[in-house]
XYZ file of N, CA, C and O in Angstrom:
568
model
N 44.586 -28.007 1.756
C 44.635 -29.479 1.954
C 43.716 -29.729 0.551
O 43.590 -29.021 -0.606
N 43.758 -31.165 0.177
C 42.840 -31.726 -1.121
C 41.449 -30.964 -1.434
O 41.531 -30.356 -2.632
N 40.763 -30.764 -0.518
C 39.459 -30.366 -0.841
C 39.540 -29.020 -1.087
O 38.504 -28.792 -1.900
N 39.984 -28.217 -0.683
C 39.864 -26.799 -0.650
C 40.770 -26.290 -2.207
O 40.208 -24.882 -2.694
N 41.436 -27.398 -2.790
C 41.988 -26.604 -3.730
C 41.485 -26.484 -5.157
O 41.824 -25.456 -5.960
N 40.172 -27.136 -5.054
C 39.392 -27.149 -6.704
C 37.960 -26.598 -6.218
O 37.497 -26.007 -7.333
N 37.816 -25.636 -5.220
C 36.739 -24.922 -4.559
C 37.375 -23.535 -4.410
O 38.008 -23.488 -3.446
N 36.614 -22.859 -5.331
C 36.951 -20.938 -4.895
C 35.723 -20.723 -3.776
O 34.997 -21.186 -3.896
N 36.372 -19.488 -3.282
C 35.585 -19.288 -2.075
C 35.454 -19.821 -1.110
O 34.748 -19.687 -0.048
N 36.569 -20.891 -0.989
C 36.604 -21.409 0.342
C 36.688 -20.238 1.762
O 37.536 -20.113 2.073
N 35.889 -20.516 2.833
C 36.353 -19.697 3.674
C 36.416 -21.069 5.247
O 35.836 -21.512 5.219
N 37.511 -19.978 5.681
C 38.421 -20.921 6.776
C 36.898 -20.847 7.842
O 36.241 -20.288 7.950
N 37.290 -21.901 8.608
C 35.622 -22.273 9.375
C 35.715 -21.259 10.902
O 34.445 -20.920 11.102
N 36.898 -20.529 10.986
C 36.634 -19.511 12.209
C 36.166 -18.216 11.476
O 35.938 -16.899 12.409
N 36.150 -18.135 10.052
C 35.508 -16.888 9.491
C 34.232 -16.738 9.273
O 33.466 -16.035 8.691
N 33.511 -18.169 9.447
C 32.225 -18.595 8.756
C 30.838 -17.894 9.426
O 30.397 -17.428 8.663
N 31.216 -17.792 10.526
C 30.042 -17.085 11.167
C 30.039 -15.344 10.933
O 28.889 -14.948 10.712
N 31.136 -14.995 10.701
C 31.235 -13.428 10.168
C 30.946 -13.475 8.883
O 30.011 -12.469 8.167
N 31.056 -14.993 7.857
C 30.481 -14.288 6.481
C 28.918 -14.662 6.145
O 28.437 -14.482 5.528
N 28.457 -15.361 7.112
C 27.041 -15.718 7.451
C 26.499 -14.569 7.409
O 25.377 -13.981 6.984
N 26.743 -13.686 8.397
C 26.144 -12.563 9.076
C 26.369 -11.565 8.295
O 24.751 -10.927 7.880
N 27.403 -11.437 7.102
C 27.569 -10.311 6.358
C 26.535 -10.707 5.184
O 25.884 -9.756 4.801
N 26.692 -12.142 4.639
C 25.520 -12.458 3.980
C 23.749 -12.126 4.255
O 23.533 -11.699 3.314
N 23.566 -12.552 5.254
C 22.219 -12.127 6.215
C 21.876 -10.798 5.956
O 20.547 -10.239 5.918
N 22.627 -9.920 6.240
C 22.448 -8.664 6.527
C 22.153 -7.863 4.980
O 21.640 -7.451 4.809
N 23.251 -8.438 3.779
C 22.921 -7.672 2.657
C 21.465 -8.521 2.271
O 20.879 -7.229 1.534
N 21.783 -9.475 2.503
C 20.112 -9.816 1.980
C 18.940 -9.607 2.729
O 18.066 -9.059 2.038
N 19.017 -9.218 4.021
C 17.840 -8.615 4.440
C 17.889 -7.414 4.137
O 16.233 -6.188 4.202
N 18.902 -6.511 3.770
C 18.750 -5.209 3.251
C 17.978 -4.976 1.879
O 17.327 -4.154 1.574
N 18.541 -6.198 1.069
C 17.919 -6.182 -0.322
C 16.044 -6.282 -0.262
O 15.375 -6.223 -0.766
N 15.969 -7.400 0.897
C 14.880 -7.408 1.003
C 13.897 -6.258 1.578
O 12.592 -6.069 1.095
N 14.475 -5.574 2.462
C 13.756 -4.228 3.124
C 13.610 -3.406 1.917
O 12.711 -2.728 1.653
N 14.421 -3.455 1.189
C 14.152 -2.501 -0.083
C 13.337 -3.146 -1.320
O 12.706 -1.840 -1.939
N 13.325 -4.329 -1.472
C 12.202 -4.834 -2.132
C 10.843 -4.638 -1.849
O 9.776 -3.910 -2.198
N 10.671 -4.717 -0.367
C 9.510 -4.147 0.272
C 8.989 -3.094 0.022
O 7.752 -2.894 0.321
N 9.835 -2.075 0.067
C 9.953 -0.505 0.557
C 9.573 0.040 -1.116
O 8.425 0.565 -1.216
N 10.199 -0.763 -1.825
C 9.720 -0.277 -3.240
C 8.203 -0.843 -3.617
O 7.531 -0.013 -4.434
N 7.987 -1.923 -3.304
C 6.552 -2.140 -3.543
C 5.302 -1.560 -2.647
O 4.568 -1.405 -3.348
N 5.715 -1.238 -1.575
C 4.848 -0.217 -0.609
C 4.545 1.284 -1.333
O 3.610 1.484 -1.606
N 5.711 1.878 -2.070
C 5.600 3.241 -2.782
C 4.697 2.938 -4.048
O 3.620 3.742 -4.111
N 5.254 1.772 -5.039
C 4.337 1.754 -5.682
C 3.028 1.181 -5.845
O 2.216 2.052 -6.602
N 2.766 0.692 -4.659
C 0.950 0.231 -4.612
C 0.391 1.222 -4.015
O -0.791 1.533 -4.073
N 1.226 2.176 -3.066
C 0.367 2.924 -2.423
C 0.025 4.081 -3.738
O -1.034 5.183 -3.842
N 0.870 4.413 -4.262
C 1.062 5.580 -5.380
C -0.013 4.998 -6.580
O -0.824 5.877 -6.931
N -0.001 3.892 -6.561
C -1.381 3.549 -7.735
C -2.770 3.089 -7.092
O -3.352 3.796 -8.086
N -2.897 3.199 -5.815
C -3.693 3.145 -5.209
C -4.137 4.193 -5.470
O -5.672 4.747 -5.309
N -3.687 5.844 -5.006
C -4.038 6.744 -5.087
C -4.437 7.310 -6.203
O -5.577 7.733 -6.536
N -4.146 6.631 -7.546
C -4.476 6.781 -9.052
C -6.003 6.275 -8.915
O -6.590 6.735 -9.758
N -5.863 5.370 -8.466
C -7.105 4.250 -8.977
C -8.793 5.111 -8.292
O -9.521 5.009 -8.769
N -8.187 5.348 -6.724
C -9.085 6.241 -5.991
C -9.366 7.674 -6.717
O -10.968 7.596 -6.394
N -8.686 8.041 -7.494
C -8.989 9.189 -7.681
C -9.750 8.995 -9.190
O -10.689 10.019 -9.513
N -9.603 8.083 -9.990
C -10.216 7.863 -10.946
C -11.777 7.287 -10.961
O -12.854 7.505 -11.534
N -11.977 6.315 -9.747
C -13.022 5.881 -9.127
C -13.688 6.504 -8.212
O -15.187 5.770 -7.967
N -13.587 7.390 -7.997
C -14.315 7.855 -6.487
C -15.518 8.675 -7.203
O -15.533 9.328 -8.626
N -16.680 9.160 -6.887
C -17.807 9.787 -7.048
C -17.441 11.240 -7.201
O -16.507 11.729 -6.343
N -18.060 11.313 -8.651
C -17.974 12.795 -8.935
C -19.156 13.591 -9.121
O -20.138 13.533 -9.748
N -19.099 15.118 -8.589
C -20.609 15.218 -8.633
C -20.382 16.252 -9.833
O -19.001 16.455 -10.404
N -21.299 16.652 -10.921
C -20.790 17.652 -11.988
C -20.751 18.614 -11.924
O -21.137 19.357 -10.925
N -19.412 18.926 -12.155
C -18.770 20.207 -11.943
C -17.826 20.502 -10.834
O -17.431 21.303 -10.266
N -18.100 19.196 -9.884
C -17.179 19.401 -8.594
C -15.424 18.031 -8.690
O -15.317 18.318 -9.742
N -15.556 17.086 -7.806
C -14.756 16.613 -7.653
C -13.328 16.676 -7.229
O -12.310 15.805 -7.149
N -13.640 17.807 -5.893
C -13.035 17.939 -5.153
C -12.225 16.623 -4.493
O -11.519 16.640 -4.001
N -13.388 15.848 -4.059
C -13.477 14.965 -3.036
C -12.174 13.349 -3.888
O -11.478 13.085 -3.262
N -12.674 13.211 -5.116
C -11.827 12.867 -5.681
C -10.433 13.256 -6.172
O -9.317 12.439 -6.170
N -10.288 14.517 -6.308
C -8.887 14.923 -6.383
C -8.126 15.216 -4.956
O -6.776 15.053 -5.003
N -8.943 14.727 -3.902
C -8.221 14.973 -2.721
C -7.581 13.735 -1.776
O -6.807 13.536 -1.020
N -7.409 12.354 -2.808
C -6.742 11.490 -2.195
C -4.937 11.505 -2.280
O -4.947 12.208 -3.280
N -4.665 10.776 -1.292
C -3.212 11.059 -1.188
C -2.781 10.199 -0.367
O -3.168 9.157 0.221
N -1.289 9.998 -0.103
C -0.805 9.075 0.310
C 0.333 9.391 1.520
O 0.733 11.240 0.858
N 0.272 9.195 2.639
C 1.246 9.703 3.180
C 2.346 8.354 4.173
O 1.943 7.245 3.827
N 3.522 8.805 4.613
C 4.223 7.976 5.386
C 3.679 7.931 7.045
O 4.040 8.926 7.474
N 3.081 6.654 6.517
C 2.942 6.755 8.539
C 4.520 6.486 9.627
O 4.716 6.697 10.506
N 5.172 5.661 8.975
C 6.608 5.176 9.888
C 7.256 5.145 8.565
O 7.184 4.158 7.487
N 8.674 5.120 8.601
C 10.237 4.632 8.042
C 11.055 4.359 8.726
O 11.391 5.255 9.649
N 11.300 3.377 8.907
C 12.824 2.764 9.566
C 13.591 1.576 8.779
O 13.175 1.240 7.728
N 14.795 1.244 9.279
C 15.682 0.410 8.755
C 14.633 -0.836 8.324
O 15.458 -2.184 7.764
N 13.357 -1.492 9.474
C 12.834 -2.358 9.157
C 11.708 -1.806 8.490
O 11.162 -3.204 8.245
N 11.162 -1.435 7.891
C 10.239 -1.081 6.930
C 9.913 0.347 6.387
O 10.376 1.261 6.975
N 8.615 0.232 6.129
C 8.289 1.246 5.708
C 6.576 1.510 5.438
O 6.040 0.059 4.654
N 5.901 2.472 5.767
C 3.924 2.253 6.189
C 3.545 3.342 5.408
O 3.811 4.484 5.964
N 2.879 3.339 4.548
C 2.324 4.060 3.647
C 0.713 3.818 4.118
O 0.314 3.101 4.533
N 0.208 5.058 4.214
C -1.649 5.059 4.695
C -1.997 5.993 3.475
O -1.578 7.102 2.783
N -2.997 5.192 2.547
C -3.832 6.314 1.792
C -4.927 6.762 2.211
O -5.621 6.133 3.051
N -5.306 8.036 1.845
C -6.014 8.612 3.053
C -6.834 9.908 1.736
O -6.198 10.603 0.862
N -8.064 10.539 2.226
C -8.890 11.508 1.422
C -8.458 12.595 2.658
O -9.105 12.873 3.503
N -7.475 13.515 2.081
C -7.044 14.873 3.197
C -8.315 15.678 3.138
O -8.262 16.362 4.350
N -8.992 16.131 2.106
C -9.904 17.067 2.250
C -11.485 16.586 2.757
O -12.104 17.699 3.530
N -11.600 15.367 2.642
C -12.836 15.060 2.781
C -13.221 13.313 3.465
O -13.810 12.796 2.993
N -12.317 13.552 4.388
C -12.283 12.220 5.087
C -13.493 11.981 5.680
O -13.373 10.599 5.977
N -14.708 12.716 6.248
C -15.414 12.495 6.925
C -16.534 11.959 5.711
O -17.519 10.865 6.246
N -16.299 11.983 4.235
C -17.459 11.579 3.300
C -16.799 9.940 3.246
O -17.743 9.636 2.130
N -15.538 9.566 3.457
C -15.203 8.606 2.791
C -16.652 7.232 3.365
O -16.993 6.727 2.139
N -16.687 6.941 4.371
C -17.602 6.187 5.114
C -19.096 6.186 4.179
O -19.741 5.467 3.849
N -19.561 7.954 4.237
C -20.722 8.020 3.651
C -21.067 7.674 2.400
O -22.394 7.047 1.827
N -19.807 7.872 1.488
C -19.840 7.502 0.283
C -20.076 6.170 -0.111
O -20.464 6.079 -1.066
N -18.768 5.756 0.809
C -18.344 4.164 0.156
C -20.109 3.402 0.599
O -20.088 2.045 -0.301
N -20.559 3.645 1.501
C -21.714 2.878 1.946
C -23.255 3.290 1.654
O -24.144 2.609 2.384
N -23.266 4.660 1.471
C -24.552 4.917 1.310
C -24.959 5.804 2.810
O -24.490 5.185 3.955
N -26.066 5.815 3.051
C -26.660 6.707 4.316
C -28.222 7.283 4.228
O -28.710 7.603 3.202
N -28.525 7.338 5.347
C -30.342 7.534 5.434
C -29.980 9.141 5.674
O -29.498 10.033 6.441
N -31.079 10.045 4.836
C -31.242 11.119 4.868
C -32.588 11.495 5.620
O -33.837 10.509 5.349
N -33.090 12.344 6.334
C -34.479 12.455 6.586
C -35.397 13.832 5.562
O -34.343 14.743 5.001
N -36.581 13.263 5.244
C -36.812 14.265 3.934
C -37.715 15.444 4.950
O -38.606 15.339 6.095
N -37.298 16.688 4.805
C -37.972 17.702 5.722
C -39.335 17.793 5.531
O -39.894 18.662 6.417
N -39.765 17.816 4.260
C -40.737 17.912 3.660
C -42.000 16.638 4.883
O -43.018 17.152 4.377
N -41.498 16.021 4.560
C -42.488 14.761 5.375
C -41.397 14.166 6.373
O -40.861 13.472 6.514
N -41.904 14.728 7.333
C -41.297 14.423 9.077
C -41.438 13.069 9.259
O -42.634 12.407 8.654
N -40.417 11.910 9.708
C -40.671 11.088 9.392
C -39.899 9.780 8.853
O -39.821 8.575 9.020
N -39.998 10.442 7.455
C -39.734 9.585 6.070
C -38.042 9.721 6.049
O -37.972 10.723 5.996
N -37.508 8.923 5.807
C -36.638 8.430 5.769
C -36.436 8.014 4.093
O -36.761 6.841 3.745
N -35.431 8.336 3.797
C -34.654 7.952 2.375
C -33.372 7.032 2.565
O -32.645 7.687 3.511
N -32.719 6.855 1.481
C -31.195 6.357 1.877
C -30.335 6.325 0.352
O -31.035 6.450 -0.967
N -29.200 7.334 0.477
C -28.807 7.728 -0.296
C -28.017 6.707 -0.948
O -27.548 5.279 -0.455
N -27.478 6.300 -2.353
C -27.006 5.341 -2.987
C -25.747 5.412 -2.609
O -25.091 6.084 -1.942
N -25.124 4.020 -2.410
C -23.535 3.942 -1.987
C -22.826 3.808 -3.148
O -23.348 3.298 -4.113
N -21.369 4.347 -3.298
C -20.660 4.295 -4.268
C -19.383 3.079 -3.806
O -17.989 4.092 -3.471
N -19.555 2.465 -3.649
C -18.206 1.231 -3.366
C -16.739 1.368 -4.345
O -16.972 1.128 -5.568
N -16.038 2.096 -3.742
C -14.900 2.564 -4.430
C -13.699 2.378 -3.156
O -12.477 1.634 -4.016
N -13.552 2.658 -2.325
C -12.373 2.275 -1.065
C -12.694 0.692 -0.855
O -11.254 0.069 -1.136
N -13.254 0.060 -1.076
C -13.144 -1.587 -0.863
C -12.697 -2.130 -1.743
O -11.589 -3.143 -1.788
N -13.158 -1.510 -2.844
C -12.221 -2.026 -4.328
C -10.850 -1.916 -4.312
O -9.924 -2.926 -4.696
N -10.763 -0.710 -4.154
C -9.321 -0.613 -3.866
C -8.302 -0.623 -3.289
O -7.268 -1.219 -3.288
N -8.866 -1.363 -2.141
C -8.266 -1.996 -0.859
C -7.661 -3.272 -1.645
O -6.728 -3.890 -1.415
N -8.854 -3.863 -1.984
C -8.225 -5.260 -2.220
C -7.478 -5.447 -3.797
O -6.716 -6.253 -3.580
N -7.379 -4.605 -4.531
C -6.441 -4.300 -5.310
C -4.998 -4.130 -5.260
O -4.228 -4.465 -5.289
N -5.083 -3.221 -4.117
C -3.843 -2.856 -3.603
C -3.426 -4.203 -2.847
O -2.102 -4.664 -2.609
N -3.736 -4.400 -1.758
C -3.474 -5.931 -1.096
C -2.674 -7.345 -2.418
O -1.531 -7.458 -2.215
N -3.943 -7.280 -3.515
C -3.148 -7.921 -4.739
C -1.763 -7.357 -5.108
O -1.269 -8.493 -5.567
N -2.081 -6.357 -5.314
C -0.738 -5.857 -6.095
C 0.796 -5.818 -5.647
O 1.521 -5.791 -5.757
N 0.548 -5.562 -3.688
C 1.094 -5.502 -2.896
C 1.947 -7.256 -2.936
O 3.194 -7.307 -3.186
N 1.207 -8.248 -3.238
C 1.462 -9.563 -2.904
C 2.299 -9.586 -4.355
O 3.783 -10.221 -3.910
N 1.969 -9.348 -5.123
C 2.786 -9.673 -6.357
C 3.907 -8.746 -6.631
O 4.930 -9.402 -7.249
N 4.001 -7.733 -5.983
C 4.887 -6.963 -6.269
C 5.746 -7.668 -5.477
O 7.409 -7.699 -5.937
N 5.776 -7.995 -4.313
C 7.019 -8.501 -3.202
C 7.294 -9.921 -3.696
O 8.698 -9.680 -3.621
N 6.253 -10.290 -4.069
C 7.195 -12.002 -4.773
C 8.006 -11.486 -5.757
O 8.824 -12.467 -6.064
N 7.498 -10.543 -6.874
C 8.455 -10.016 -8.117
C 9.593 -9.699 -7.404
O 10.906 -10.271 -8.102
N 9.637 -8.696 -6.613
C 10.556 -8.457 -6.120
C 11.492 -9.213 -5.813
O 13.440 -9.025 -5.473
N 11.171 -9.870 -4.525
C 11.972 -10.971 -3.852
C 12.692 -12.168 -4.628
O 13.652 -12.536 -4.777
N 11.728 -12.506 -5.678
C 12.430 -13.454 -6.828
C 14.017 -12.543 -7.450
O 14.617 -13.585 -8.298
N 13.840 -11.722 -7.544
C 14.721 -10.653 -8.419
C 16.166 -10.959 -7.516
O 17.113 -10.523 -8.218
N 15.919 -10.605 -6.446
C 16.951 -10.635 -5.317
C 17.917 -12.508 -5.708
O 17.178 -13.214 -5.443
N 19.462 -12.079 -5.929
C 20.046 -12.939 -6.200
C 20.692 -13.506 -5.333
O 21.289 -12.229 -4.528
């Protein structure tokens, strides 16, 4: 007909549903890959940040070195990473927030250790980084 003669890529109406489905499948696959890329990069950068910002005792540093990421879940619907301290996970809360210690020489006297906020800061950075990366990679999908 007259309408279709000048338009490229015209799809007959009976094939429209299949064409829409195929387009959405490609788009959703691209979105899943963009988000997966953002997750991988954000978790890797968060591990590096925690290794740099974690408290280190003179001559020590095992706690800082033990930050790592692990895959919690990977499916066609998405990827979940967790960042954790594999060797010193019991210390994370104590170092982040500080804790009371009992003075053995003065029974009943308690002092408090310094807090070393590093996990909350890294988490806040990771949230911002993830948001920026997802927006950037979704904008790249054409």
